[in-house]
Structure formats: C-alpha cells, structure tokens
PDB file of N, CA and C in Angstrom:
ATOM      1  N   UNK A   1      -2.784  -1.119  35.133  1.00 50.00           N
ATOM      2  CA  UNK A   1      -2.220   0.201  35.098  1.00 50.00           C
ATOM      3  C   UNK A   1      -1.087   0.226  34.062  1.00 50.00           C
ATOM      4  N   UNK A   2      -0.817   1.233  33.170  1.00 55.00           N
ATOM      5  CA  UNK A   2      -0.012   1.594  32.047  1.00 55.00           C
ATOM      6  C   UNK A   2       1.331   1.722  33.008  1.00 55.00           C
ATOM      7  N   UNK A   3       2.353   1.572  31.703  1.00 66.00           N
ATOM      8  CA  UNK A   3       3.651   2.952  32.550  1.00 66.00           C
ATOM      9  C   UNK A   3       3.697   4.201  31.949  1.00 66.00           C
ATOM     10  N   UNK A   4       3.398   5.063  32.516  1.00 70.00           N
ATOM     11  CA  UNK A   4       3.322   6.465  31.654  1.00 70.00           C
ATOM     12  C   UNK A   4       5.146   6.428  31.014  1.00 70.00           C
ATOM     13  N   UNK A   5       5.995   6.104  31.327  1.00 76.00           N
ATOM     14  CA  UNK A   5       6.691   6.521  30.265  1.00 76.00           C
ATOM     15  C   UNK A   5       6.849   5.389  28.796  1.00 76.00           C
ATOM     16  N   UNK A   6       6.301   4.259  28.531  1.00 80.00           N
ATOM     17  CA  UNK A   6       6.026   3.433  27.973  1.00 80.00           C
ATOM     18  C   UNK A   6       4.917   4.073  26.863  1.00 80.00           C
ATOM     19  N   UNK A   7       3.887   4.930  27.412  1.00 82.00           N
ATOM     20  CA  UNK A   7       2.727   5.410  27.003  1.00 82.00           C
ATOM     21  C   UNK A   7       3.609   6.674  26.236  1.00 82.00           C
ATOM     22  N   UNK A   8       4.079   7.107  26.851  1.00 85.00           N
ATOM     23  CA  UNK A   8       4.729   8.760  26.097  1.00 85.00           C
ATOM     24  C   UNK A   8       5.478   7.938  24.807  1.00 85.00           C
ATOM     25  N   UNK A   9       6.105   6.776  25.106  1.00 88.00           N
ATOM     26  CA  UNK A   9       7.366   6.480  24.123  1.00 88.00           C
ATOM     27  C   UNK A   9       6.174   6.267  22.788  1.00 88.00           C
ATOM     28  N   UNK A  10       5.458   5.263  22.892  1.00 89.00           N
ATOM     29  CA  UNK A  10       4.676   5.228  22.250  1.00 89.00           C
ATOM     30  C   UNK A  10       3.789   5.989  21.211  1.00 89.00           C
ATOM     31  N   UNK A  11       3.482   6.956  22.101  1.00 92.00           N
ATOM     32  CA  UNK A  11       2.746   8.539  21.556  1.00 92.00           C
ATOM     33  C   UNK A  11       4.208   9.090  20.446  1.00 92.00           C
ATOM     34  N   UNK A  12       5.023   9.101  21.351  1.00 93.00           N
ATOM     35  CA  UNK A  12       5.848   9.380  20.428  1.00 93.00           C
ATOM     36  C   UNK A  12       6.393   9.239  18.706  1.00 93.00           C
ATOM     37  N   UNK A  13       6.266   7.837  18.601  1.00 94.00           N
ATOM     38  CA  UNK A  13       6.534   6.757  17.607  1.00 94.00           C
ATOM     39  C   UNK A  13       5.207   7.270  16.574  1.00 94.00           C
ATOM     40  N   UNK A  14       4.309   7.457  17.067  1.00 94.00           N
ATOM     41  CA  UNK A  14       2.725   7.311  16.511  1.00 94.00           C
ATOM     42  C   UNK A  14       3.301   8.766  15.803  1.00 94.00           C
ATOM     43  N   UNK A  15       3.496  10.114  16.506  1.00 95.00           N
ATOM     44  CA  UNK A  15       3.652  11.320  15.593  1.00 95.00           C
ATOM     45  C   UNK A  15       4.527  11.603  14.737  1.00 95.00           C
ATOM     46  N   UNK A  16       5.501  10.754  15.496  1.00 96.00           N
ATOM     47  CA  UNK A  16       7.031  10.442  14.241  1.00 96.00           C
ATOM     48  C   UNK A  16       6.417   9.794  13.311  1.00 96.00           C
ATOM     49  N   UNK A  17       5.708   8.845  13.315  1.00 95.00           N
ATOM     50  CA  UNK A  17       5.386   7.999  12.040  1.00 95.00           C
ATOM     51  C   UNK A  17       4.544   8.840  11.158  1.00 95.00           C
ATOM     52  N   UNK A  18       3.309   9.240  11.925  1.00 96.00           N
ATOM     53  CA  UNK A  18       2.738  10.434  11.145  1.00 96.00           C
ATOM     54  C   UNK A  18       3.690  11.459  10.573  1.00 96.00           C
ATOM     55  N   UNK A  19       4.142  12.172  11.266  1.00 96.00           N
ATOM     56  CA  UNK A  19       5.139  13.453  11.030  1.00 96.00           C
ATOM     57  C   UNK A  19       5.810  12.628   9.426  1.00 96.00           C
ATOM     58  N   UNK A  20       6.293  11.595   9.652  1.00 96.00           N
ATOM     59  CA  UNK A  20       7.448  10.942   8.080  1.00 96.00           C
ATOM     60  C   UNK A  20       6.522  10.915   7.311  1.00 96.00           C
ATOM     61  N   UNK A  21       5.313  10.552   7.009  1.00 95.00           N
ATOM     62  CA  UNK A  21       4.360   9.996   6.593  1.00 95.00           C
ATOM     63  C   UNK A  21       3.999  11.293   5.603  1.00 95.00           C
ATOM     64  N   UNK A  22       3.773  12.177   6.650  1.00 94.00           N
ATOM     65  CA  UNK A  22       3.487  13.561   5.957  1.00 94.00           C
ATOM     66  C   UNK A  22       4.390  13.969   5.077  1.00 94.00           C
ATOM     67  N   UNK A  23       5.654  14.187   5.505  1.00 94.00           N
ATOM     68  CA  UNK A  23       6.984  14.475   4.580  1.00 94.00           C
ATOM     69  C   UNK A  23       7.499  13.579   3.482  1.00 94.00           C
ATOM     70  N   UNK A  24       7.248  12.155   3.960  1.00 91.00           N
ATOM     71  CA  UNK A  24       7.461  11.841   2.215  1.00 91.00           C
ATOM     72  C   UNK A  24       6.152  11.652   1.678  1.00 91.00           C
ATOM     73  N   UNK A  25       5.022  11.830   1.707  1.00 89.00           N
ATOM     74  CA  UNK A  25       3.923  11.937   0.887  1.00 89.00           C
ATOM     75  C   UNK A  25       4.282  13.502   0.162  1.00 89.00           C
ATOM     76  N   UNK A  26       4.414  14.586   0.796  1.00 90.00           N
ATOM     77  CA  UNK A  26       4.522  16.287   0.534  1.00 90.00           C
ATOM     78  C   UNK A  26       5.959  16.733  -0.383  1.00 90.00           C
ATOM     79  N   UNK A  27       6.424  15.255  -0.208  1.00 91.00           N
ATOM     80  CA  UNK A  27       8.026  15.485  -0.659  1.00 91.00           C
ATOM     81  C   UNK A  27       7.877  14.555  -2.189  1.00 91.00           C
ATOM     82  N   UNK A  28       6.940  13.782  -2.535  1.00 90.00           N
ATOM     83  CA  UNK A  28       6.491  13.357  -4.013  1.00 90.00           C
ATOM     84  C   UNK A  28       6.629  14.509  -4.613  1.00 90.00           C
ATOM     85  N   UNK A  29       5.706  15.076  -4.527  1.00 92.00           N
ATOM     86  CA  UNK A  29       5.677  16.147  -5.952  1.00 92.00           C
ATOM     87  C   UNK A  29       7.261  17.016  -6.145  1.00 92.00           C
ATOM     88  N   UNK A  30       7.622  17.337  -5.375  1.00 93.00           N
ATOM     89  CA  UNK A  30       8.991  17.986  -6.130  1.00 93.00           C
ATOM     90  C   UNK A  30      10.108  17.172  -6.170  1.00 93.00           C
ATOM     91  N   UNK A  31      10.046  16.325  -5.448  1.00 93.00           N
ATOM     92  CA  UNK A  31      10.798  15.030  -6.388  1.00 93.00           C
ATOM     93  C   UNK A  31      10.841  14.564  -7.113  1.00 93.00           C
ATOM     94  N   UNK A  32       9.679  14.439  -7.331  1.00 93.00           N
ATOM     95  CA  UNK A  32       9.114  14.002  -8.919  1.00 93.00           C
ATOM     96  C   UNK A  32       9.644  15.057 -10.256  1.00 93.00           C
ATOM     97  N   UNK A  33       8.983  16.117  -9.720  1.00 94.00           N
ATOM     98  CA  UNK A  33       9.572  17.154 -10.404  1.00 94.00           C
ATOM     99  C   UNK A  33      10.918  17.268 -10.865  1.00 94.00           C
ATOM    100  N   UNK A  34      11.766  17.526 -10.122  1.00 94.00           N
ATOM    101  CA  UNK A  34      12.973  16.970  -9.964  1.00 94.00           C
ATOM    102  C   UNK A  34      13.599  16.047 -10.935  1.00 94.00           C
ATOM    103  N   UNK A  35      13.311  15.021 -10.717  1.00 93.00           N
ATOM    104  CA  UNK A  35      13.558  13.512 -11.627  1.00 93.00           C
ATOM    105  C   UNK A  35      13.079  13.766 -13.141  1.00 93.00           C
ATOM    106  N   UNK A  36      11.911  14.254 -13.338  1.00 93.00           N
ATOM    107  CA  UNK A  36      11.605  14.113 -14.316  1.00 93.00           C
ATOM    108  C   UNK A  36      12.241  15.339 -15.769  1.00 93.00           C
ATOM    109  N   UNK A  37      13.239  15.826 -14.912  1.00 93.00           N
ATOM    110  CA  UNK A  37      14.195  16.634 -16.047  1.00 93.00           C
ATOM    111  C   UNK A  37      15.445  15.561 -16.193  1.00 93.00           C
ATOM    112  N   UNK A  38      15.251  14.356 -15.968  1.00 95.00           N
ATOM    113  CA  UNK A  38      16.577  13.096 -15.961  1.00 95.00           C
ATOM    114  C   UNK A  38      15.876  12.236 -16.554  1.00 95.00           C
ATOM    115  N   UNK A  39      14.372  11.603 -16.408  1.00 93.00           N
ATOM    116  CA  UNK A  39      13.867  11.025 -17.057  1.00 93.00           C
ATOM    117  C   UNK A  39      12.212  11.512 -17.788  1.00 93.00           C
ATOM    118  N   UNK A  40      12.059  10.712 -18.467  1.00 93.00           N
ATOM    119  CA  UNK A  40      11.037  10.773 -19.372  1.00 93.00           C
ATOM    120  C   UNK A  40       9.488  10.328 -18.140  1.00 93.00           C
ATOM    121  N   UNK A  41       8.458  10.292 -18.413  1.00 92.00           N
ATOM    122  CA  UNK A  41       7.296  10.317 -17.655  1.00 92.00           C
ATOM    123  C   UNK A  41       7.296   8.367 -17.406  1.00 92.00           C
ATOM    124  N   UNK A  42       7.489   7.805 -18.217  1.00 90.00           N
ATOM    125  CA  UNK A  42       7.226   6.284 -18.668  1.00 90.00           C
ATOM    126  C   UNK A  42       8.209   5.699 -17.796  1.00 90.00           C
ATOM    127  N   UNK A  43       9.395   6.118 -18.573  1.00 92.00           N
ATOM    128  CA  UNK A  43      10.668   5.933 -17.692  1.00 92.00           C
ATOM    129  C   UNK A  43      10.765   5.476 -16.192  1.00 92.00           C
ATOM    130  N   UNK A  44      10.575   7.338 -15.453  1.00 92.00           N
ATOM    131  CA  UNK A  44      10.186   7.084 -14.095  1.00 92.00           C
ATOM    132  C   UNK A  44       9.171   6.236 -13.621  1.00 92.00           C
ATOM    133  N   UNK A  45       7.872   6.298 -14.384  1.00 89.00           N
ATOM    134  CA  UNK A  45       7.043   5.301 -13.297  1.00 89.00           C
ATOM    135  C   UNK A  45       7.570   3.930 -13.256  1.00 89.00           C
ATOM    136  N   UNK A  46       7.825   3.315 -14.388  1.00 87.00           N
ATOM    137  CA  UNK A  46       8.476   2.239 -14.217  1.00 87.00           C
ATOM    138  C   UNK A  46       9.633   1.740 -13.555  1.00 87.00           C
ATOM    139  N   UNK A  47      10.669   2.587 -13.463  1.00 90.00           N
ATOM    140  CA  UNK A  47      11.355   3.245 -12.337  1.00 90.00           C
ATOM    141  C   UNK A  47      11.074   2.811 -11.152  1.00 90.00           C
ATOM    142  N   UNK A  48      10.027   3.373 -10.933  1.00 88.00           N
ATOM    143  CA  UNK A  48       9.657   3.758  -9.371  1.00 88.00           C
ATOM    144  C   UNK A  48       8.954   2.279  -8.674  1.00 88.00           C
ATOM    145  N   UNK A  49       8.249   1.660  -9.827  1.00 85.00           N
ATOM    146  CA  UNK A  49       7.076   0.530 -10.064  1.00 85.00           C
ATOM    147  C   UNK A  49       8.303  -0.770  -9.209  1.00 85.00           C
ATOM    148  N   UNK A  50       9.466  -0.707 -10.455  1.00 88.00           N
ATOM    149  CA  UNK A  50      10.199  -1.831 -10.094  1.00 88.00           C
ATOM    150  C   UNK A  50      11.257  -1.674  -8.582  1.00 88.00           C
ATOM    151  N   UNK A  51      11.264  -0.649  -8.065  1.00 91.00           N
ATOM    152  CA  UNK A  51      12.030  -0.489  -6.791  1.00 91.00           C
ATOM    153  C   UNK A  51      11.140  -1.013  -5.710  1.00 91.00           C
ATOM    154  N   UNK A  52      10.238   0.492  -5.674  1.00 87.00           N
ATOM    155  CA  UNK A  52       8.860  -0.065  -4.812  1.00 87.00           C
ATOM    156  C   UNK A  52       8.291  -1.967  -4.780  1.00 87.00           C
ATOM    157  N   UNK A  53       8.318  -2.343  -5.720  1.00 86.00           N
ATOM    158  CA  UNK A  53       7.964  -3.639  -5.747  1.00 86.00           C
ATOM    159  C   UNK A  53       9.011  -4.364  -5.187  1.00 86.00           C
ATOM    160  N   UNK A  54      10.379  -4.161  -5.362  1.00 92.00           N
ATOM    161  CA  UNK A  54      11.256  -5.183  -4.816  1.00 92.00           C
ATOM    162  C   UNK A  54      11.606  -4.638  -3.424  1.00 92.00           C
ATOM    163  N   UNK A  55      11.335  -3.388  -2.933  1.00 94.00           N
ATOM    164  CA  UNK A  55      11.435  -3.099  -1.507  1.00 94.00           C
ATOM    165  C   UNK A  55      10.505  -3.554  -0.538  1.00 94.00           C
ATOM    166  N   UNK A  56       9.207  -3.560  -1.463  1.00 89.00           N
ATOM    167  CA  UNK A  56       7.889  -4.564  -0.170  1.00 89.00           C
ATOM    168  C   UNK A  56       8.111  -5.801  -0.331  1.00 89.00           C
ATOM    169  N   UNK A  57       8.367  -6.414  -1.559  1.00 88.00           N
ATOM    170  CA  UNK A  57       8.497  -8.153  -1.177  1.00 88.00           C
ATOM    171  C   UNK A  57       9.639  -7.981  -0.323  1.00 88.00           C
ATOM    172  N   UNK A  58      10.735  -7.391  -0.274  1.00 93.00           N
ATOM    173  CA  UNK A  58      11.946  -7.986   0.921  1.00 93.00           C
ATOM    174  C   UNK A  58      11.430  -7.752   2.072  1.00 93.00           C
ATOM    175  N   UNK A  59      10.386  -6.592   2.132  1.00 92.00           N
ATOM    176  CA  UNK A  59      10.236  -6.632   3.540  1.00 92.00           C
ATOM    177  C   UNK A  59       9.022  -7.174   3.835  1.00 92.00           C
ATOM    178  N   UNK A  60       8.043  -7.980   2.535  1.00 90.00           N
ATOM    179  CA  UNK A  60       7.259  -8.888   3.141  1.00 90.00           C
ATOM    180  C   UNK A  60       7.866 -10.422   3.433  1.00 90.00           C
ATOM    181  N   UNK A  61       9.075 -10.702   2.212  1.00 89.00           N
ATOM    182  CA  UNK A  61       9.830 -11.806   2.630  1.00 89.00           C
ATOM    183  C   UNK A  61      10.339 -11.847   3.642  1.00 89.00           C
ATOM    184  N   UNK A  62      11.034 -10.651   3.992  1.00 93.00           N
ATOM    185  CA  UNK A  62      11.724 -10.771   5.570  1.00 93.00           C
ATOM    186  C   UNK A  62      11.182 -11.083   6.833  1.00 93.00           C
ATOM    187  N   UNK A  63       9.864 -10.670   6.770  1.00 91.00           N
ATOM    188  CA  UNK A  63       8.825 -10.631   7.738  1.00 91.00           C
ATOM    189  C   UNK A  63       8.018 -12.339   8.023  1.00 91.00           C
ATOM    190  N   UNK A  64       8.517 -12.978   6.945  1.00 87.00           N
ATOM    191  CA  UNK A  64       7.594 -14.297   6.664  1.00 87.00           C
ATOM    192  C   UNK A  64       6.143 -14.215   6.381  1.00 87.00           C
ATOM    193  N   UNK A  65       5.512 -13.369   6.308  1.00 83.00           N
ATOM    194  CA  UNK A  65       4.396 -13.031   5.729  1.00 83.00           C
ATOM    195  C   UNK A  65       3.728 -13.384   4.028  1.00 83.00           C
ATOM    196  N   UNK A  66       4.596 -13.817   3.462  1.00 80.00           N
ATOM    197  CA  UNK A  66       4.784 -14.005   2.360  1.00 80.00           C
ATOM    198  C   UNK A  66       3.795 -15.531   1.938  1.00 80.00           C
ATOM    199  N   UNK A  67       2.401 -14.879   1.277  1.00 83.00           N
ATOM    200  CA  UNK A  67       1.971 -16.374   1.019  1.00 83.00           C
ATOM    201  C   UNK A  67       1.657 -16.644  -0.358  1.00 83.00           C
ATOM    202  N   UNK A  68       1.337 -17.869  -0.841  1.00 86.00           N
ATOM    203  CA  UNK A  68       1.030 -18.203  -1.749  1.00 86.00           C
ATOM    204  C   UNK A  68      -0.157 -17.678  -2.367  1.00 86.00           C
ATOM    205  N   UNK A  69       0.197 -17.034  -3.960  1.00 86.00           N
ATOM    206  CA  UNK A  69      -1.042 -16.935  -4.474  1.00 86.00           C
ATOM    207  C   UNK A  69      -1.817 -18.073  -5.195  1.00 86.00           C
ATOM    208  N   UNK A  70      -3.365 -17.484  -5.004  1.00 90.00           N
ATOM    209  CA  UNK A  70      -3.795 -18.805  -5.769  1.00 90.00           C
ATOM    210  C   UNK A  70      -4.282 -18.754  -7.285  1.00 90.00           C
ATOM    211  N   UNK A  71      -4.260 -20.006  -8.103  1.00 90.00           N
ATOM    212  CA  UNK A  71      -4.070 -19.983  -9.160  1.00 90.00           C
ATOM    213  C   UNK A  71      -5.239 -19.209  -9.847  1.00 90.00           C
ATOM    214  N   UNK A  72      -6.295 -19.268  -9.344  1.00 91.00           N
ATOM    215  CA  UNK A  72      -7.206 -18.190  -9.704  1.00 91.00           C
ATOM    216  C   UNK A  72      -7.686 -16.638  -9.672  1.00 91.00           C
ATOM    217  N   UNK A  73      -6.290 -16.465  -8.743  1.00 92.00           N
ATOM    218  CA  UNK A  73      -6.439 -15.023  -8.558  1.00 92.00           C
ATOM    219  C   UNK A  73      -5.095 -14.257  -9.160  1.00 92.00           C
ATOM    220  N   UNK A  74      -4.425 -15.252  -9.986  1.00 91.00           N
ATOM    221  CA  UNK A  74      -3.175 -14.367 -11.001  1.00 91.00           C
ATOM    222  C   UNK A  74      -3.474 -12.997 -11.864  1.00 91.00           C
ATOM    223  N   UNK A  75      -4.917 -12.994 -12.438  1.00 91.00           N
ATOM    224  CA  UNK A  75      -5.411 -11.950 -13.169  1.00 91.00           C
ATOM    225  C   UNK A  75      -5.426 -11.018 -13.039  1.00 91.00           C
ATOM    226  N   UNK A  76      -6.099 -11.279 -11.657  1.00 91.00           N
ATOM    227  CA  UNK A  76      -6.743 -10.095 -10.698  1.00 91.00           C
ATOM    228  C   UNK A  76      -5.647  -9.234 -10.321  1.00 91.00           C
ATOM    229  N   UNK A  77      -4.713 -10.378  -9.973  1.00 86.00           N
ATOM    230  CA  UNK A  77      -3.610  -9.530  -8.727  1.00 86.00           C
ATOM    231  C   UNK A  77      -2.727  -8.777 -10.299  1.00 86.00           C
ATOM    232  N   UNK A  78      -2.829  -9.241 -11.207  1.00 86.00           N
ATOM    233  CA  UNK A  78      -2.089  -8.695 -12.447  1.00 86.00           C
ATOM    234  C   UNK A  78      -2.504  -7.461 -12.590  1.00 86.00           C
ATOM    235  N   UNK A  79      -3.879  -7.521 -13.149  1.00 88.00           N
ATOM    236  CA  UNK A  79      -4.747  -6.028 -13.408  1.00 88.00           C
ATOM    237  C   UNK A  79      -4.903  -5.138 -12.306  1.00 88.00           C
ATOM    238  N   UNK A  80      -5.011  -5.770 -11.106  1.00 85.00           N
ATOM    239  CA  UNK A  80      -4.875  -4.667 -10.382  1.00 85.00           C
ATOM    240  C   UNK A  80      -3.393  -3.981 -10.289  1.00 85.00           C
ATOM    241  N   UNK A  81      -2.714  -4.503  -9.734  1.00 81.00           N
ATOM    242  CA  UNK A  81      -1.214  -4.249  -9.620  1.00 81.00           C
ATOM    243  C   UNK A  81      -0.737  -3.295 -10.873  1.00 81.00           C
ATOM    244  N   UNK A  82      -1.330  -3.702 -12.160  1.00 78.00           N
ATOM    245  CA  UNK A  82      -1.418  -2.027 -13.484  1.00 78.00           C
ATOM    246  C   UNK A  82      -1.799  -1.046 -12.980  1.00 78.00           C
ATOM    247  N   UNK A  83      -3.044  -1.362 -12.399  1.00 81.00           N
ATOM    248  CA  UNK A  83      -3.999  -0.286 -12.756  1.00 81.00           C
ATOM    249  C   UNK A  83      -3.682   0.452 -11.309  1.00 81.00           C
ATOM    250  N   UNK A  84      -3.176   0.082 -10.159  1.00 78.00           N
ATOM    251  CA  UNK A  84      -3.162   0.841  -8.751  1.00 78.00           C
ATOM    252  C   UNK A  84      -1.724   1.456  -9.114  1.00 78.00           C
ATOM    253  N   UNK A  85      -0.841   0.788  -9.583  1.00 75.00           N
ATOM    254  CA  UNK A  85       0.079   1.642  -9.607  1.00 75.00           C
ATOM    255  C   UNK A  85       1.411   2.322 -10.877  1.00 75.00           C
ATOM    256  N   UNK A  86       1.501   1.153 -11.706  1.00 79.00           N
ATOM    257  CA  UNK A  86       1.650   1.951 -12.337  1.00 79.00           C
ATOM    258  C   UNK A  86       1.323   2.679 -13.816  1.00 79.00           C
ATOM    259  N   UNK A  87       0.047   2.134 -14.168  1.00 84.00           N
ATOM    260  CA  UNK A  87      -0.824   3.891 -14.694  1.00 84.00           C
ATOM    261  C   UNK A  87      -1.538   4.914 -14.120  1.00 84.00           C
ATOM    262  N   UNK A  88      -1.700   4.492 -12.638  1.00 86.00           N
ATOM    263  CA  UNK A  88      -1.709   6.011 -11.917  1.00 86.00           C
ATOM    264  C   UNK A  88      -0.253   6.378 -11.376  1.00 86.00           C
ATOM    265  N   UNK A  89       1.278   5.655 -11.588  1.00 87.00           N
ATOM    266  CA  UNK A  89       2.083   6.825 -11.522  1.00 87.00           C
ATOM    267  C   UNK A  89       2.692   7.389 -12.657  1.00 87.00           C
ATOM    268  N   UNK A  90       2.091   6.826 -13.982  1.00 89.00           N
ATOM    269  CA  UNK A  90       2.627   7.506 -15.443  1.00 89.00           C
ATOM    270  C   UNK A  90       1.257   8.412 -15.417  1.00 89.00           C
ATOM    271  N   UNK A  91       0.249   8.548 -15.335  1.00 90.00           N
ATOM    272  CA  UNK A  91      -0.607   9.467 -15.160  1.00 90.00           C
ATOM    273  C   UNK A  91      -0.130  10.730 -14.444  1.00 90.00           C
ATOM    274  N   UNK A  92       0.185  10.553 -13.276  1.00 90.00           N
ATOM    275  CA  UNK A  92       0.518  11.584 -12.462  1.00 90.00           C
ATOM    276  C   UNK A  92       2.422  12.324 -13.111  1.00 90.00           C
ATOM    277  N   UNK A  93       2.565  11.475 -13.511  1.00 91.00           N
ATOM    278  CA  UNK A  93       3.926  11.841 -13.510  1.00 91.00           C
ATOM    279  C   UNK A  93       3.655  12.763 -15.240  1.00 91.00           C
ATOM    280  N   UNK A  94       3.103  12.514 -16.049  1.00 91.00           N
ATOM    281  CA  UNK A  94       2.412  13.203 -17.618  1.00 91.00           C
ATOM    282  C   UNK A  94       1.700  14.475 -17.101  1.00 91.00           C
ATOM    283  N   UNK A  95       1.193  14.810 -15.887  1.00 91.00           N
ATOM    284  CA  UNK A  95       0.362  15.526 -15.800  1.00 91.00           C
ATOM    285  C   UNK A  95       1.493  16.394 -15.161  1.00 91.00           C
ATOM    286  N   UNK A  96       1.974  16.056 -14.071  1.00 91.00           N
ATOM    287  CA  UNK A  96       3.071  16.770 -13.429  1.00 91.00           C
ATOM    288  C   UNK A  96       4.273  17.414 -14.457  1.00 91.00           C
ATOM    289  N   UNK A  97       4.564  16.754 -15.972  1.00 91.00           N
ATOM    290  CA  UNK A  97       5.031  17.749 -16.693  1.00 91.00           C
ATOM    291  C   UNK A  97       4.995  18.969 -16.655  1.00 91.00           C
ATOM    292  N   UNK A  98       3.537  19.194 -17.038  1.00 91.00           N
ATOM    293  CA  UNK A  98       2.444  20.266 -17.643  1.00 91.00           C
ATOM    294  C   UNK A  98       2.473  21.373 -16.414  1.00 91.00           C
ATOM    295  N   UNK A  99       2.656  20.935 -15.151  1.00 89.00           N
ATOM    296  CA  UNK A  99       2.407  22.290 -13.961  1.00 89.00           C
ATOM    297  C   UNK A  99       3.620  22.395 -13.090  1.00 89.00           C
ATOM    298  N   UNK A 100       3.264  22.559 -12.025  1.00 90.00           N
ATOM    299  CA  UNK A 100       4.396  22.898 -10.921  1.00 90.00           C
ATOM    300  C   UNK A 100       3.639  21.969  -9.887  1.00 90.00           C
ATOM    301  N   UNK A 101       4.550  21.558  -8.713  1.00 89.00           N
ATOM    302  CA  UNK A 101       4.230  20.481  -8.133  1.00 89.00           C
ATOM    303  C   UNK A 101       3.870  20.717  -6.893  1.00 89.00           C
ATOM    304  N   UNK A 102       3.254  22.143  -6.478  1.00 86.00           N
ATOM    305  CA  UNK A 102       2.365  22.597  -5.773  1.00 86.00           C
ATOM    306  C   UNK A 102       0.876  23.017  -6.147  1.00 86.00           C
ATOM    307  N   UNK A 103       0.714  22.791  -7.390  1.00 87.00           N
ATOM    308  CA  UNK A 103      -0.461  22.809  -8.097  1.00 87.00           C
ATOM    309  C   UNK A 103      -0.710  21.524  -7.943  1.00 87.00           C
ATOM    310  N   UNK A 104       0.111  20.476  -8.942  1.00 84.00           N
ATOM    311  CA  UNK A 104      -0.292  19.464  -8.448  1.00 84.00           C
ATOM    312  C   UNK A 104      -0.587  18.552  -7.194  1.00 84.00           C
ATOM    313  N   UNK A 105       0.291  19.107  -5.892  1.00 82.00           N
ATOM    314  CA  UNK A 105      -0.043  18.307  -4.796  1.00 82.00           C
ATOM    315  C   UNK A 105      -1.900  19.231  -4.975  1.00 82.00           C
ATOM    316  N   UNK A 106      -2.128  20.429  -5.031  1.00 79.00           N
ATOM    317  CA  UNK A 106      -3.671  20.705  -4.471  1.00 79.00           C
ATOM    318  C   UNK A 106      -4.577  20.215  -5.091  1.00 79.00           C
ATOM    319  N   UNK A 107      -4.589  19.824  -6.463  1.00 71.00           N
ATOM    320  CA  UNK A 107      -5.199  18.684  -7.689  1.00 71.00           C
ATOM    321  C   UNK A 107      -5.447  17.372  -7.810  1.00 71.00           C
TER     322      UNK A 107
END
C-alpha cells in the first residue's frame, strides 16, 4: 500500500518539473531575442555552447557519473557534440534574426 500523501508530493514534483520544463523551453525564443541585440548570432551560440557544457559536466562530475571515454569514440563524441549543438544553436539563432520569436517558436 502507497502513502497517499507521498503519492500527491510526488505528482506534484512531476508537474512542477513539467510546468519549468515548459517555461524555459517557451522562454528560449525571446531570450534569445533579447540577447541577440548584445551579441552577434556566432557569438551567442558559442556563448551558450560553453556555459551549458560546463554546467552538465559539474553536475555530471558532482553526481560521480562521470566516465571515461574511449579512445575510439573521440570523433564521434566530437562531431556529434558540433553538430547537436552548436550548429543547430548558430542556425537557430541566424534564423531568429530574420523574424520574431513567436514565429519562430511555431517553425
């Protein structure tokens, strides 16, 4: 048998997480927007590339999760790591010039 208030707390956490989830995904585009009258398109993604990157290793270092890569998969994890993020956020961020960032979230 559950404890229903254990179960509610829970439920809880799950829509909060959703609920944030939603708001900073919906909250990109005019932030972006935003930023990008301070910086240039290149600028920001790289920007964004080198924060984001040092905010998940601390919190994959912190976590101990942190394993060794292997010597054959340096390439991979290279080219991908371009190509997932940041020339799709100088992409998005070049394109987001050009419109308003309610066009672009529907695009």
């Amino acid at each position: 048998m559950t404890d229903s208030r254990s179960e509610s707390t829970s439920t809880f956490l799950l829509y909060a997480g959703v609920v944030f989830g939603q708001l900073l995904a919906g909250g990109t585009f005019p932030i972006a927007k935003i930023a990008l009258e301070s910086f240039e398109p290149f600028t920001l993604a790289i920007l964004r590339f080198v924060i984001a990157s040092a905010a998940l290793m601390l919190i994959v270092w912190s976590t101990g999760r942190l394993k060794p890569v292997q010597k054959g998969d340096w390439g991979k994890l290279l080219w991908l790591g371009f190509l997932a993020i940041p020339l799709n956020q100088l992409l998005f961020l070049y394109g987001l010039e050009f419109t308003t960032p309610g066009r672009s979230a529907l695009y």
